[in-house]
mmCIF file of C-alpha atoms in Angstrom:
data_model
loop_
_atom_site.group_PDB
_atom_site.id
_atom_site.type_symbol
_atom_site.label_atom_id
_atom_site.label_comp_id
_atom_site.label_asym_id
_atom_site.label_seq_id
_atom_site.Cartn_x
_atom_site.Cartn_y
_atom_site.Cartn_z
ATOM 1 C CA MET A 205 9.433 1.973 17.329
ATOM 2 C CA GLN A 206 10.017 2.966 13.167
ATOM 3 C CA PHE A 207 6.573 1.532 11.910
ATOM 4 C CA GLN A 208 4.595 3.741 14.646
ATOM 5 C CA ASP A 209 0.834 4.168 13.570
ATOM 6 C CA LYS A 210 1.432 2.570 10.438
ATOM 7 C CA VAL A 211 -0.901 1.124 9.017
ATOM 8 C CA VAL A 212 0.340 -3.077 7.710
ATOM 9 C CA LEU A 213 -1.807 -6.077 5.601
ATOM 10 C CA VAL A 214 0.520 -8.909 5.436
ATOM 11 C CA THR A 215 -1.694 -11.583 3.653
ATOM 12 C CA GLY A 216 -0.915 -15.448 4.173
ATOM 13 C CA ALA A 217 -0.003 -14.007 7.844
ATOM 14 C CA ALA A 218 -1.410 -17.443 9.630
ATOM 15 C CA GLY A 219 2.277 -18.941 10.296
ATOM 16 C CA GLY A 220 5.428 -18.720 8.512
ATOM 17 C CA ILE A 221 7.223 -15.525 6.832
ATOM 18 C CA GLY A 222 3.625 -13.331 6.957
ATOM 19 C CA ALA A 223 3.290 -14.338 10.835
ATOM 20 C CA GLY A 224 7.035 -13.309 10.915
ATOM 21 C CA THR A 225 6.162 -10.065 9.876
ATOM 22 C CA ALA A 226 3.401 -9.373 11.370
ATOM 23 C CA ALA A 227 4.260 -10.027 14.887
ATOM 24 C CA ALA A 228 6.893 -7.566 13.862
ATOM 25 C CA PHE A 229 5.550 -4.844 12.949
ATOM 26 C CA ALA A 230 3.254 -4.701 15.474
ATOM 27 C CA ARG A 231 6.055 -5.029 17.887
ATOM 28 C CA GLU A 232 7.794 -1.199 15.673
ATOM 29 C CA GLY A 233 4.249 -0.259 16.767
ATOM 30 C CA ALA A 234 2.152 -0.646 12.903
ATOM 31 C CA LYS A 235 -1.056 -1.187 13.919
ATOM 32 C CA VAL A 236 -1.675 -5.024 11.920
ATOM 33 C CA MET A 237 -4.259 -6.964 9.592
ATOM 34 C CA LEU A 238 -3.710 -10.778 9.531
ATOM 35 C CA ALA A 239 -4.975 -11.696 6.393
ATOM 36 C CA ASP A 240 -4.811 -15.617 5.562
ATOM 37 C CA ILE A 241 -7.103 -18.834 4.501
ATOM 38 C CA ASP A 242 -6.782 -19.925 7.838
ATOM 39 C CA ALA A 243 -9.071 -18.518 9.698
ATOM 40 C CA ASP A 244 -8.116 -20.727 13.878
ATOM 41 C CA GLN A 245 -4.339 -20.064 13.012
ATOM 42 C CA GLY A 246 -4.912 -16.418 11.914
ATOM 43 C CA GLY A 247 -6.793 -16.163 15.539
ATOM 44 C CA GLN A 248 -3.801 -17.563 17.306
ATOM 45 C CA ARG A 249 -1.642 -14.867 16.078
ATOM 46 C CA VAL A 250 -3.882 -12.582 16.921
ATOM 47 C CA ALA A 251 -4.244 -13.555 19.671
ATOM 48 C CA GLU A 252 0.495 -13.581 20.511
ATOM 49 C CA VAL A 253 0.552 -10.131 18.711
ATOM 50 C CA GLU A 254 -2.472 -8.656 21.083
ATOM 51 C CA ALA A 255 -0.980 -10.383 23.835
ATOM 52 C CA ALA A 256 2.422 -8.352 23.862
ATOM 53 C CA GLY A 257 1.215 -5.452 23.596
ATOM 54 C CA GLY A 258 0.214 -4.911 19.713
ATOM 55 C CA GLN A 259 -2.512 -3.899 17.864
ATOM 56 C CA ALA A 260 -3.873 -6.322 15.588
ATOM 57 C CA ALA A 261 -6.854 -7.668 13.214
ATOM 58 C CA PHE A 262 -7.616 -10.983 11.737
ATOM 59 C CA ARG A 263 -9.991 -11.354 7.853
ATOM 60 C CA ARG A 264 -10.422 -14.364 6.129
ATOM 61 C CA CYS A 265 -9.207 -14.438 3.476
ATOM 62 C CA ASP A 266 -8.109 -16.865 -0.096
ATOM 63 C CA VAL A 267 -5.933 -14.040 -2.497
ATOM 64 C CA SER A 268 -7.251 -15.785 -4.947
ATOM 65 C CA LYS A 269 -10.660 -14.151 -4.650
ATOM 66 C CA SER A 270 -11.166 -10.637 -6.517
ATOM 67 C CA GLU A 271 -14.341 -10.109 -4.125
ATOM 68 C CA ASP A 272 -11.989 -11.296 -1.109
ATOM 69 C CA MET A 273 -9.353 -9.106 -1.781
ATOM 70 C CA ARG A 274 -11.800 -6.191 -2.051
ATOM 71 C CA ALA A 275 -13.019 -6.879 0.946
ATOM 72 C CA LEU A 276 -10.101 -7.206 2.390
ATOM 73 C CA VAL A 277 -7.989 -3.544 2.134
ATOM 74 C CA GLU A 278 -11.304 -2.070 2.475
ATOM 75 C CA GLU A 279 -12.037 -3.549 5.917
ATOM 76 C CA THR A 280 -8.353 -2.545 6.934
ATOM 77 C CA ILE A 281 -9.323 1.302 5.753
ATOM 78 C CA ALA A 282 -12.296 0.976 7.356
ATOM 79 C CA ARG A 283 -11.260 -0.285 10.976
ATOM 80 C CA PHE A 284 -7.627 1.245 10.834
ATOM 81 C CA GLY A 285 -8.167 5.270 8.962
ATOM 82 C CA ARG A 286 -5.391 4.267 6.092
ATOM 83 C CA LEU A 287 -2.803 1.321 4.055
ATOM 84 C CA ASP A 288 1.232 1.919 4.387
ATOM 85 C CA ILE A 289 2.461 -0.891 4.328
ATOM 86 C CA LEU A 290 1.140 -3.985 2.275
ATOM 87 C CA HIS A 291 3.178 -7.495 2.121
ATOM 88 C CA ASN A 292 2.107 -9.715 -0.247
ATOM 89 C CA ASN A 293 3.110 -13.105 1.208
ATOM 90 C CA ALA A 294 0.044 -15.473 0.399
ATOM 91 C CA GLY A 295 1.314 -18.335 -1.616
ATOM 92 C CA ILE A 296 1.810 -21.613 -2.092
ATOM 93 C CA SER A 297 4.658 -24.433 -3.182
ATOM 94 C CA GLY A 298 2.461 -27.218 -6.065
ATOM 95 C CA GLY A 299 4.268 -29.594 -5.343
ATOM 96 C CA THR A 300 7.023 -31.539 -7.232
ATOM 97 C CA ASP A 301 6.172 -33.566 -9.951
ATOM 98 C CA PHE A 302 7.082 -32.823 -13.418
ATOM 99 C CA THR A 303 6.096 -30.191 -16.437
ATOM 100 C CA ALA A 304 4.465 -33.276 -17.961
ATOM 101 C CA ASP A 305 3.061 -34.408 -14.764
ATOM 102 C CA ILE A 306 1.750 -31.304 -13.534
ATOM 103 C CA SER A 307 -2.387 -31.482 -13.914
ATOM 104 C CA GLU A 308 -4.401 -28.723 -15.422
ATOM 105 C CA ASP A 309 -5.839 -28.737 -11.460
ATOM 106 C CA ASP A 310 -2.759 -27.947 -9.904
ATOM 107 C CA TRP A 311 -1.535 -25.510 -11.702
ATOM 108 C CA ASP A 312 -4.753 -23.402 -11.701
ATOM 109 C CA ARG A 313 -4.411 -23.606 -8.259
ATOM 110 C CA VAL A 314 -0.962 -22.858 -7.590
ATOM 111 C CA ILE A 315 -0.956 -19.634 -10.158
ATOM 112 C CA ALA A 316 -3.901 -18.672 -9.011
ATOM 113 C CA ILE A 317 -2.795 -18.008 -5.101
ATOM 114 C CA ASN A 318 1.067 -17.492 -5.368
ATOM 115 C CA LEU A 319 0.886 -15.115 -9.415
ATOM 116 C CA LYS A 320 -3.175 -13.347 -9.402
ATOM 117 C CA GLY A 321 -3.511 -13.449 -5.621
ATOM 118 C CA VAL A 322 -0.013 -11.234 -5.559
ATOM 119 C CA TRP A 323 -1.949 -9.397 -9.047
ATOM 120 C CA LEU A 324 -4.463 -8.816 -6.940
ATOM 121 C CA GLY A 325 -3.136 -7.322 -3.449
ATOM 122 C CA LEU A 326 -1.479 -4.332 -5.929
ATOM 123 C CA LYS A 327 -5.057 -3.888 -7.454
ATOM 124 C CA TYR A 328 -6.970 -3.118 -4.385
ATOM 125 C CA ALA A 329 -3.632 -1.928 -2.547
ATOM 126 C CA ILE A 330 -2.579 1.456 -5.118
ATOM 127 C CA PRO A 331 -5.760 3.333 -5.474
ATOM 128 C CA PRO A 332 -6.008 3.489 -1.790
ATOM 129 C CA MET A 333 -2.060 4.645 -1.576
ATOM 130 C CA LEU A 334 -2.107 6.826 -4.665
ATOM 131 C CA GLU A 335 -5.598 8.086 -3.057
ATOM 132 C CA GLN A 336 -3.091 9.151 0.786
ATOM 133 C CA GLY A 337 0.268 9.252 -0.894
ATOM 134 C CA GLY A 338 2.398 7.438 -0.699
ATOM 135 C CA GLY A 339 3.043 4.025 0.535
ATOM 136 C CA VAL A 340 4.792 0.346 0.462
ATOM 137 C CA ILE A 341 4.555 -2.498 -1.066
ATOM 138 C CA VAL A 342 6.926 -5.500 -0.586
ATOM 139 C CA ASN A 343 6.032 -9.164 -2.652
ATOM 140 C CA THR A 344 7.577 -11.977 -1.408
ATOM 141 C CA ALA A 345 8.729 -14.216 -4.500
ATOM 142 C CA SER A 346 11.540 -16.514 -4.071
ATOM 143 C CA ALA A 347 15.661 -17.664 -4.930
ATOM 144 C CA LEU A 348 13.014 -19.685 -7.594
ATOM 145 C CA ALA A 349 12.613 -15.868 -9.147
ATOM 146 C CA LEU A 350 16.064 -16.166 -10.032
ATOM 147 C CA THR A 351 17.333 -19.333 -11.163
ATOM 148 C CA VAL A 352 14.846 -23.097 -11.274
ATOM 149 C CA LEU A 353 14.318 -26.356 -9.821
ATOM 150 C CA PRO A 354 13.543 -29.525 -11.831
ATOM 151 C CA GLY A 355 9.848 -30.868 -9.712
ATOM 152 C CA SER A 356 8.700 -26.818 -9.482
ATOM 153 C CA ALA A 357 6.990 -26.032 -13.199
ATOM 154 C CA HIS A 358 4.734 -23.612 -12.200
ATOM 155 C CA TYR A 359 6.223 -22.449 -8.488
ATOM 156 C CA ASN A 360 9.171 -21.601 -10.350
ATOM 157 C CA ALA A 361 6.867 -20.035 -13.175
ATOM 158 C CA THR A 362 4.738 -18.118 -10.626
ATOM 159 C CA LYS A 363 7.835 -17.228 -8.288
ATOM 160 C CA HIS A 364 9.023 -15.446 -12.438
ATOM 161 C CA ALA A 365 6.288 -13.712 -12.991
ATOM 162 C CA VAL A 366 6.059 -11.728 -9.557
ATOM 163 C CA ALA A 367 9.747 -10.868 -10.464
ATOM 164 C CA GLY A 368 7.975 -8.661 -13.604
ATOM 165 C CA LEU A 369 5.477 -8.078 -11.958
ATOM 166 C CA THR A 370 7.030 -6.169 -8.633
ATOM 167 C CA LYS A 371 9.697 -4.265 -11.890
ATOM 168 C CA THR A 372 6.889 -3.366 -14.374
ATOM 169 C CA ALA A 373 4.193 -2.013 -11.088
ATOM 170 C CA ALA A 374 7.589 -0.498 -9.494
ATOM 171 C CA THR A 375 7.733 1.994 -12.517
ATOM 172 C CA GLU A 376 4.328 2.522 -13.110
ATOM 173 C CA TYR A 377 4.083 4.192 -9.096
ATOM 174 C CA ALA A 378 7.536 5.220 -8.113
ATOM 175 C CA ARG A 379 7.228 8.870 -9.246
ATOM 176 C CA HIS A 380 3.779 8.844 -6.492
ATOM 177 C CA SER A 381 5.639 8.727 -3.552
ATOM 178 C CA ILE A 382 4.199 4.580 -3.959
ATOM 179 C CA ARG A 383 7.960 1.684 -3.438
ATOM 180 C CA ILE A 384 7.160 -2.050 -4.171
ATOM 181 C CA ASN A 385 10.022 -4.808 -3.723
ATOM 182 C CA ALA A 386 10.448 -8.526 -3.437
ATOM 183 C CA VAL A 387 11.846 -9.733 -1.062
ATOM 184 C CA CYS A 388 13.442 -14.090 -2.386
ATOM 185 C CA PRO A 389 13.229 -15.979 -0.016
ATOM 186 C CA GLY A 390 15.817 -19.280 -0.507
ATOM 187 C CA VAL A 391 14.732 -22.602 1.632
ATOM 188 C CA ILE A 392 13.791 -21.165 5.170
ATOM 189 C CA ARG A 393 13.202 -23.960 8.471
ATOM 190 C CA THR A 394 9.189 -22.868 8.267
ATOM 191 C CA ALA A 395 6.952 -25.450 10.267
ATOM 192 C CA MET A 396 5.007 -26.599 7.547
ATOM 193 C CA LEU A 397 8.897 -27.606 6.461
ATOM 194 C CA GLN A 398 10.036 -28.703 9.551
ATOM 195 C CA ASN A 399 6.528 -30.940 9.245
ATOM 196 C CA ALA A 400 7.671 -32.673 6.119
ATOM 197 C CA PRO A 401 7.637 -36.167 6.058
ATOM 198 C CA ASN A 402 10.873 -37.503 4.369
ATOM 199 C CA LEU A 403 12.391 -34.773 5.193
ATOM 200 C CA ALA A 404 15.233 -36.518 6.638
ATOM 201 C CA GLU A 405 15.944 -37.661 2.835
ATOM 202 C CA LEU A 406 16.003 -34.275 1.757
ATOM 203 C CA GLU A 407 17.233 -32.040 3.615
ATOM 204 C CA PRO A 408 20.737 -32.699 2.533
ATOM 205 C CA ARG A 409 19.635 -32.047 -0.728
ATOM 206 C CA LEU A 410 17.730 -28.764 0.523
ATOM 207 C CA LEU A 411 21.082 -28.043 2.303
ATOM 208 C CA ALA A 412 23.613 -28.769 -1.151
ATOM 209 C CA LEU A 413 21.503 -25.798 -2.191
ATOM 210 C CA HIS A 414 22.886 -22.806 -0.216
ATOM 211 C CA PRO A 415 26.774 -22.155 -0.274
ATOM 212 C CA ALA A 416 25.972 -21.549 3.425
ATOM 213 C CA GLY A 417 25.614 -24.048 4.047
ATOM 214 C CA ARG A 418 22.439 -23.946 6.646
ATOM 215 C CA LEU A 419 18.963 -23.032 5.476
ATOM 216 C CA GLY A 420 17.647 -20.395 6.173
ATOM 217 C CA GLU A 421 15.209 -18.729 9.093
ATOM 218 C CA VAL A 422 12.270 -17.348 9.365
ATOM 219 C CA GLU A 423 13.310 -14.121 11.054
ATOM 220 C CA GLU A 424 16.124 -13.388 8.310
ATOM 221 C CA VAL A 425 12.822 -12.904 5.844
ATOM 222 C CA VAL A 426 11.142 -10.963 8.317
ATOM 223 C CA ASN A 427 14.538 -8.672 8.762
ATOM 224 C CA ALA A 428 14.523 -7.929 5.016
ATOM 225 C CA VAL A 429 10.586 -7.155 4.764
ATOM 226 C CA LEU A 430 10.494 -4.694 6.927
ATOM 227 C CA TRP A 431 13.284 -2.625 6.045
ATOM 228 C CA LEU A 432 12.063 -3.102 2.488
ATOM 229 C CA ALA A 433 9.300 -1.289 4.124
ATOM 230 C CA SER A 434 11.646 1.190 6.180
ATOM 231 C CA ASP A 435 12.838 4.519 5.125
ATOM 232 C CA GLY A 436 16.326 3.405 5.254
ATOM 233 C CA ALA A 437 14.865 1.957 2.027
ATOM 234 C CA SER A 438 13.653 4.879 0.610
ATOM 235 C CA PHE A 439 14.825 5.015 -3.402
ATOM 236 C CA MET A 440 14.640 1.021 -3.615
ATOM 237 C CA HIS A 441 11.621 0.750 -6.415
ATOM 238 C CA GLY A 442 11.629 -2.668 -8.269
ATOM 239 C CA SER A 443 14.510 -4.187 -6.405
ATOM 240 C CA LEU A 444 14.888 -8.262 -5.706
ATOM 241 C CA MET A 445 16.502 -9.026 -2.387
ATOM 242 C CA THR A 446 17.944 -12.482 -2.042
ATOM 243 C CA VAL A 447 17.806 -13.616 1.088
ATOM 244 C CA ASP A 448 19.117 -17.581 0.402
ATOM 245 C CA GLY A 449 22.539 -17.858 1.121
ATOM 246 C CA GLY A 450 24.348 -17.261 -1.472
ATOM 247 C CA TRP A 451 21.857 -20.257 -3.794
ATOM 248 C CA THR A 452 21.186 -17.850 -6.350
ATOM 249 C CA ALA A 453 24.957 -16.448 -6.219
ATOM 250 C CA ALA A 454 26.597 -19.566 -7.145
#
């Protein structure tokens, strides 16, 4: 119960990595606020946490909207009294078009959710953490914060930017006992991946990216996020922790 009585906010918590971290924090004693655009799945995740004996709540949130993110942080604090940990996780993939073929609408949407959404999380979580004397933020970046994949220019751009944002904010607030790091997953077996219509064709190409010879599992990323949020990572500021089966090391 290493997070006993800590208050944790997880964005993108209706499924995948976010749902995994929310459940894991709750198992470790935290009070968890889940946020996502998908209210039906988000409510189901809360029910699962509560059925397992944890404490959780849900708020529908579009992370690209300032008013949504401000209200989310305010409700978290009003409900649970403080905010100790933010897993700034919400993001989308954006498709596979090459750079010149990406529509302006697709470009703007990916930038708004993957980059602006992370910045808004920092913007509204940091002030209450400053007031209470510290906190922890873990951003979800990607292996594509450290390398590139053709057909993902807008996604690549956002994840490189999240890496830079993580490092900048970490250096700005380290002296205030706020630790800010990022986890950089490779390709992870989420429900979204498993339901991809072209998975049989796509999977061999994805496997070839990972020297480990397999794709990652959600719990492997969850373990990294929880460790970055724990006291065991107390001297880590601005780190980009890869959980990518050796992809970016090759």
